[in-house]
Short mmCIF file of N, CA and C in Angstrom, two decimals:
data_model
loop_
_atom_site.label_atom_id
_atom_site.label_comp_id
_atom_site.label_asym_id
_atom_site.label_seq_id
_atom_site.Cartn_x
_atom_site.Cartn_y
_atom_site.Cartn_z
N MET A 101 0.82 -1.19 -0.01
CA MET A 101 0.06 0.00 -0.02
C MET A 101 0.87 1.25 0.07
N LYS A 102 2.00 1.18 0.77
CA LYS A 102 2.80 2.35 0.84
C LYS A 102 3.41 2.67 -0.49
N ASN A 103 3.87 1.63 -1.17
CA ASN A 103 4.52 1.83 -2.46
C ASN A 103 3.52 2.37 -3.51
N LYS A 104 2.19 1.96 -3.40
CA LYS A 104 1.22 2.45 -4.37
C LYS A 104 0.96 3.94 -4.10
N VAL A 105 1.01 4.34 -2.89
CA VAL A 105 0.73 5.78 -2.54
C VAL A 105 1.92 6.60 -3.02
N LEU A 106 3.11 6.09 -2.77
CA LEU A 106 4.33 6.87 -3.17
C LEU A 106 4.42 6.90 -4.70
N GLY A 107 4.13 5.76 -5.36
CA GLY A 107 4.11 5.82 -6.85
C GLY A 107 3.09 6.72 -7.36
N LEU A 108 1.89 6.68 -6.82
CA LEU A 108 0.83 7.61 -7.26
C LEU A 108 1.17 9.13 -7.11
N SER A 109 1.74 9.41 -5.90
CA SER A 109 2.13 10.84 -5.75
C SER A 109 3.29 11.20 -6.65
N LEU A 110 4.22 10.36 -6.94
CA LEU A 110 5.26 10.66 -7.87
C LEU A 110 4.65 10.83 -9.29
N TYR A 111 3.73 9.96 -9.73
CA TYR A 111 3.16 10.06 -11.01
C TYR A 111 2.32 11.47 -11.08
N LEU A 112 1.55 11.72 -10.07
CA LEU A 112 0.80 12.96 -10.16
C LEU A 112 1.72 14.19 -10.20
N SER A 113 2.74 14.16 -9.40
CA SER A 113 3.70 15.33 -9.44
C SER A 113 4.32 15.50 -10.77
N LEU A 114 4.66 14.46 -11.40
CA LEU A 114 5.27 14.52 -12.73
C LEU A 114 4.24 14.93 -13.78
N ALA A 115 2.98 14.37 -13.71
CA ALA A 115 1.96 14.64 -14.60
C ALA A 115 1.54 16.15 -14.49
N LEU A 116 1.43 16.66 -13.29
CA LEU A 116 1.02 18.02 -13.09
C LEU A 116 2.17 19.00 -13.18
N GLY A 117 3.40 18.62 -13.34
CA GLY A 117 4.48 19.52 -13.42
C GLY A 117 4.89 20.12 -12.11
N ILE A 118 4.56 19.47 -11.08
CA ILE A 118 4.91 19.97 -9.73
C ILE A 118 6.34 19.48 -9.37
N SER A 119 7.12 20.42 -9.03
CA SER A 119 8.49 20.01 -8.67
C SER A 119 8.61 19.88 -7.13
N THR A 120 9.48 18.93 -6.79
CA THR A 120 9.68 18.74 -5.37
C THR A 120 10.97 19.51 -4.92
N VAL A 121 11.00 19.97 -3.73
CA VAL A 121 12.11 20.66 -3.24
C VAL A 121 12.97 19.86 -2.34
N THR A 122 14.25 19.94 -2.52
CA THR A 122 15.20 19.16 -1.79
C THR A 122 15.82 20.04 -0.73
N TYR A 123 15.88 19.62 0.50
CA TYR A 123 16.44 20.45 1.61
C TYR A 123 17.67 19.79 2.07
N ALA A 124 18.73 20.47 2.30
CA ALA A 124 19.98 19.87 2.84
C ALA A 124 19.97 20.31 4.38
N THR A 125 19.77 19.35 5.20
CA THR A 125 19.78 19.54 6.66
C THR A 125 20.71 18.60 7.38
N ALA A 126 21.46 19.11 8.28
CA ALA A 126 22.43 18.26 9.04
C ALA A 126 22.14 18.37 10.59
N TYR A 127 22.15 17.24 11.28
CA TYR A 127 22.01 17.17 12.73
C TYR A 127 23.33 16.68 13.28
N GLU A 128 24.01 17.51 14.09
CA GLU A 128 25.30 17.08 14.62
C GLU A 128 25.41 17.30 16.15
N TYR A 129 26.13 16.43 16.76
CA TYR A 129 26.46 16.60 18.21
C TYR A 129 27.76 17.28 18.24
N ALA A 130 27.90 18.59 18.68
CA ALA A 130 29.13 19.28 18.53
C ALA A 130 29.37 20.02 19.84
N HIS A 131 30.63 19.84 20.44
CA HIS A 131 31.04 20.52 21.66
C HIS A 131 30.03 20.40 22.77
N GLY A 132 29.45 19.26 22.95
CA GLY A 132 28.53 19.03 24.04
C GLY A 132 27.06 19.46 23.77
N GLY A 133 26.70 19.95 22.67
CA GLY A 133 25.47 20.43 22.24
C GLY A 133 24.96 19.82 20.95
N THR A 134 23.81 20.33 20.55
CA THR A 134 23.25 19.84 19.25
C THR A 134 23.15 21.01 18.23
N TRP A 135 23.69 20.80 17.11
CA TRP A 135 23.72 21.72 16.05
C TRP A 135 22.88 21.23 14.88
N ILE A 136 21.81 22.04 14.46
CA ILE A 136 21.03 21.69 13.30
C ILE A 136 21.21 22.79 12.33
N HIS A 137 21.57 22.52 11.09
CA HIS A 137 21.87 23.53 10.12
C HIS A 137 21.61 23.08 8.73
N GLY A 138 21.26 23.94 7.83
CA GLY A 138 20.95 23.54 6.50
C GLY A 138 20.51 24.69 5.63
N VAL A 139 20.19 24.29 4.35
CA VAL A 139 19.71 25.25 3.32
C VAL A 139 18.41 24.63 2.72
N GLY A 140 17.44 25.48 2.74
CA GLY A 140 16.20 25.08 2.18
C GLY A 140 15.86 25.90 0.80
N SER A 141 14.61 25.95 0.44
CA SER A 141 14.28 26.53 -0.82
C SER A 141 14.48 28.06 -0.83
N LYS A 142 14.38 28.64 0.45
CA LYS A 142 14.53 30.12 0.47
C LYS A 142 15.58 30.60 1.53
N TYR A 143 15.88 29.70 2.54
CA TYR A 143 16.65 30.18 3.65
C TYR A 143 17.81 29.27 3.95
N VAL A 144 18.81 29.84 4.63
CA VAL A 144 19.89 29.06 5.25
C VAL A 144 19.72 29.28 6.72
N TRP A 145 19.85 28.27 7.52
CA TRP A 145 19.66 28.38 8.95
C TRP A 145 20.68 27.68 9.87
N SER A 146 20.85 28.12 11.04
CA SER A 146 21.76 27.46 12.01
C SER A 146 21.08 27.54 13.36
N TYR A 147 20.82 26.44 14.00
CA TYR A 147 20.18 26.31 15.30
C TYR A 147 21.21 25.59 16.20
N TYR A 148 21.55 26.09 17.38
CA TYR A 148 22.44 25.36 18.27
C TYR A 148 21.90 25.37 19.67
N TYR A 149 21.96 24.17 20.35
CA TYR A 149 21.48 24.12 21.73
C TYR A 149 22.56 23.56 22.62
N HIS A 150 22.76 24.09 23.76
CA HIS A 150 23.63 23.61 24.75
C HIS A 150 23.00 23.75 26.14
N SER A 151 23.02 22.72 26.89
CA SER A 151 22.32 22.73 28.21
C SER A 151 23.04 23.44 29.32
N SER A 152 24.37 23.57 29.20
CA SER A 152 25.13 24.10 30.35
C SER A 152 26.10 25.27 30.01
N LYS A 153 26.16 25.65 28.68
CA LYS A 153 27.16 26.73 28.34
C LYS A 153 26.42 27.74 27.50
N GLY A 154 26.84 28.98 27.56
CA GLY A 154 26.37 29.98 26.60
C GLY A 154 26.83 29.70 25.20
N HIS A 155 26.08 30.10 24.27
CA HIS A 155 26.39 29.70 22.89
C HIS A 155 25.71 30.70 21.91
N GLY A 156 25.88 30.58 20.66
CA GLY A 156 25.31 31.40 19.63
C GLY A 156 25.35 30.64 18.31
N SER A 157 24.57 31.20 17.25
CA SER A 157 24.69 30.59 15.95
C SER A 157 24.63 31.71 14.94
N THR A 158 25.18 31.43 13.78
CA THR A 158 25.20 32.32 12.60
C THR A 158 24.88 31.73 11.39
N ALA A 159 24.03 32.48 10.55
CA ALA A 159 23.78 31.92 9.15
C ALA A 159 24.03 33.05 8.25
N ILE A 160 24.74 32.62 7.09
CA ILE A 160 25.17 33.60 6.14
C ILE A 160 24.61 33.17 4.77
N GLY A 161 23.82 34.11 4.19
CA GLY A 161 23.23 33.86 2.79
C GLY A 161 23.48 35.24 2.08
N LYS A 162 22.38 35.85 1.70
CA LYS A 162 22.40 37.16 1.13
C LYS A 162 22.95 38.21 2.15
N TYR A 163 22.72 37.87 3.40
CA TYR A 163 23.11 38.74 4.51
C TYR A 163 23.55 37.82 5.62
N GLU A 164 24.15 38.38 6.75
CA GLU A 164 24.55 37.63 7.91
C GLU A 164 23.52 37.88 8.99
N SER A 165 23.19 36.73 9.64
CA SER A 165 22.30 36.77 10.80
C SER A 165 22.94 36.10 11.92
N TYR A 166 22.87 36.71 13.10
CA TYR A 166 23.54 36.18 14.32
C TYR A 166 22.52 36.12 15.43
N SER A 167 22.45 35.01 16.15
CA SER A 167 21.50 34.85 17.21
C SER A 167 21.85 35.76 18.42
N GLY A 168 23.14 36.16 18.53
CA GLY A 168 23.57 36.85 19.74
C GLY A 168 23.91 35.77 20.85
N TYR A 169 24.40 36.25 21.97
CA TYR A 169 24.68 35.33 23.06
C TYR A 169 23.36 34.72 23.52
N THR A 170 23.35 33.42 23.71
CA THR A 170 22.19 32.72 24.12
C THR A 170 22.48 31.84 25.41
N ARG A 171 21.60 32.07 26.46
CA ARG A 171 21.81 31.39 27.71
C ARG A 171 21.80 29.86 27.57
N PRO A 172 22.44 29.19 28.56
CA PRO A 172 22.35 27.71 28.54
C PRO A 172 20.92 27.21 28.68
N GLY A 173 20.54 26.19 27.93
CA GLY A 173 19.23 25.62 27.97
C GLY A 173 18.21 26.33 27.02
N ILE A 174 18.65 27.37 26.24
CA ILE A 174 17.83 28.01 25.19
C ILE A 174 18.42 27.75 23.80
N LYS A 175 17.61 27.52 22.88
CA LYS A 175 18.17 27.21 21.50
C LYS A 175 18.53 28.50 20.82
N ALA A 176 19.76 28.67 20.33
CA ALA A 176 20.13 29.81 19.57
C ALA A 176 19.74 29.57 18.13
N LYS A 177 19.06 30.65 17.56
CA LYS A 177 18.51 30.53 16.19
C LYS A 177 18.97 31.66 15.27
N ALA A 178 19.47 31.35 14.14
CA ALA A 178 19.75 32.38 13.11
C ALA A 178 19.36 31.81 11.74
N SER A 179 18.78 32.70 10.95
CA SER A 179 18.53 32.29 9.62
C SER A 179 18.57 33.55 8.71
N ALA A 180 18.85 33.28 7.40
CA ALA A 180 19.03 34.37 6.39
C ALA A 180 18.49 33.88 5.10
N THR A 181 18.06 34.77 4.24
CA THR A 181 17.69 34.43 2.92
C THR A 181 18.84 33.88 2.20
N LYS A 182 18.73 32.69 1.56
CA LYS A 182 19.81 32.09 0.89
C LYS A 182 20.25 32.89 -0.33
N THR A 183 21.53 32.66 -0.71
CA THR A 183 22.02 33.27 -1.94
C THR A 183 22.07 32.20 -3.02
N PHE A 184 21.66 32.51 -4.20
CA PHE A 184 21.75 31.51 -5.33
C PHE A 184 23.05 31.56 -6.06
N TRP A 185 23.83 32.60 -5.90
CA TRP A 185 25.05 32.75 -6.65
C TRP A 185 26.30 32.62 -5.82
N GLY A 186 26.13 32.60 -4.40
CA GLY A 186 27.34 32.57 -3.58
C GLY A 186 27.31 31.26 -2.70
N ILE A 187 27.93 31.36 -1.67
CA ILE A 187 28.02 30.24 -0.72
C ILE A 187 27.22 30.49 0.51
N ASN A 188 26.32 29.64 0.85
CA ASN A 188 25.52 29.70 2.08
C ASN A 188 26.28 29.07 3.16
N LYS A 189 26.40 29.71 4.37
CA LYS A 189 27.25 29.16 5.41
C LYS A 189 26.44 29.16 6.79
N ALA A 190 26.80 28.25 7.57
CA ALA A 190 26.17 28.23 8.96
C ALA A 190 27.32 27.86 9.97
N TYR A 191 27.21 28.57 11.09
CA TYR A 191 28.23 28.38 12.18
C TYR A 191 27.57 28.28 13.55
N TYR A 192 28.30 27.82 14.50
CA TYR A 192 27.87 27.96 15.94
C TYR A 192 29.06 28.29 16.75
N ASN A 193 28.78 28.80 17.98
CA ASN A 193 29.89 29.22 18.84
C ASN A 193 29.47 28.80 20.34
N VAL A 194 30.47 28.28 21.08
CA VAL A 194 30.31 27.94 22.44
C VAL A 194 31.13 28.84 23.27
N TYR A 195 30.64 29.46 24.30
CA TYR A 195 31.39 30.41 25.11
C TYR A 195 31.93 29.70 26.38
#
């Protein structure tokens, strides 16, 4: 049943000319915290969480976005409109 639904949805998307969007997302355990970063259809993002240390995250696309210093136990979030002609980047920092 699952294969029939998948096949039908693929057929319909091709028949109707609907394109699918591929997202590049990475989940990493880094410096005692969790870093989620990636590039979607419109944005580049960087989210970092650490339970016991201050931290921050940065996303660079058409412009640079910085979460600022984030207290332990709070997720640092940064996102920017992605660039189509340059390099989209994501960083995190632990203090």
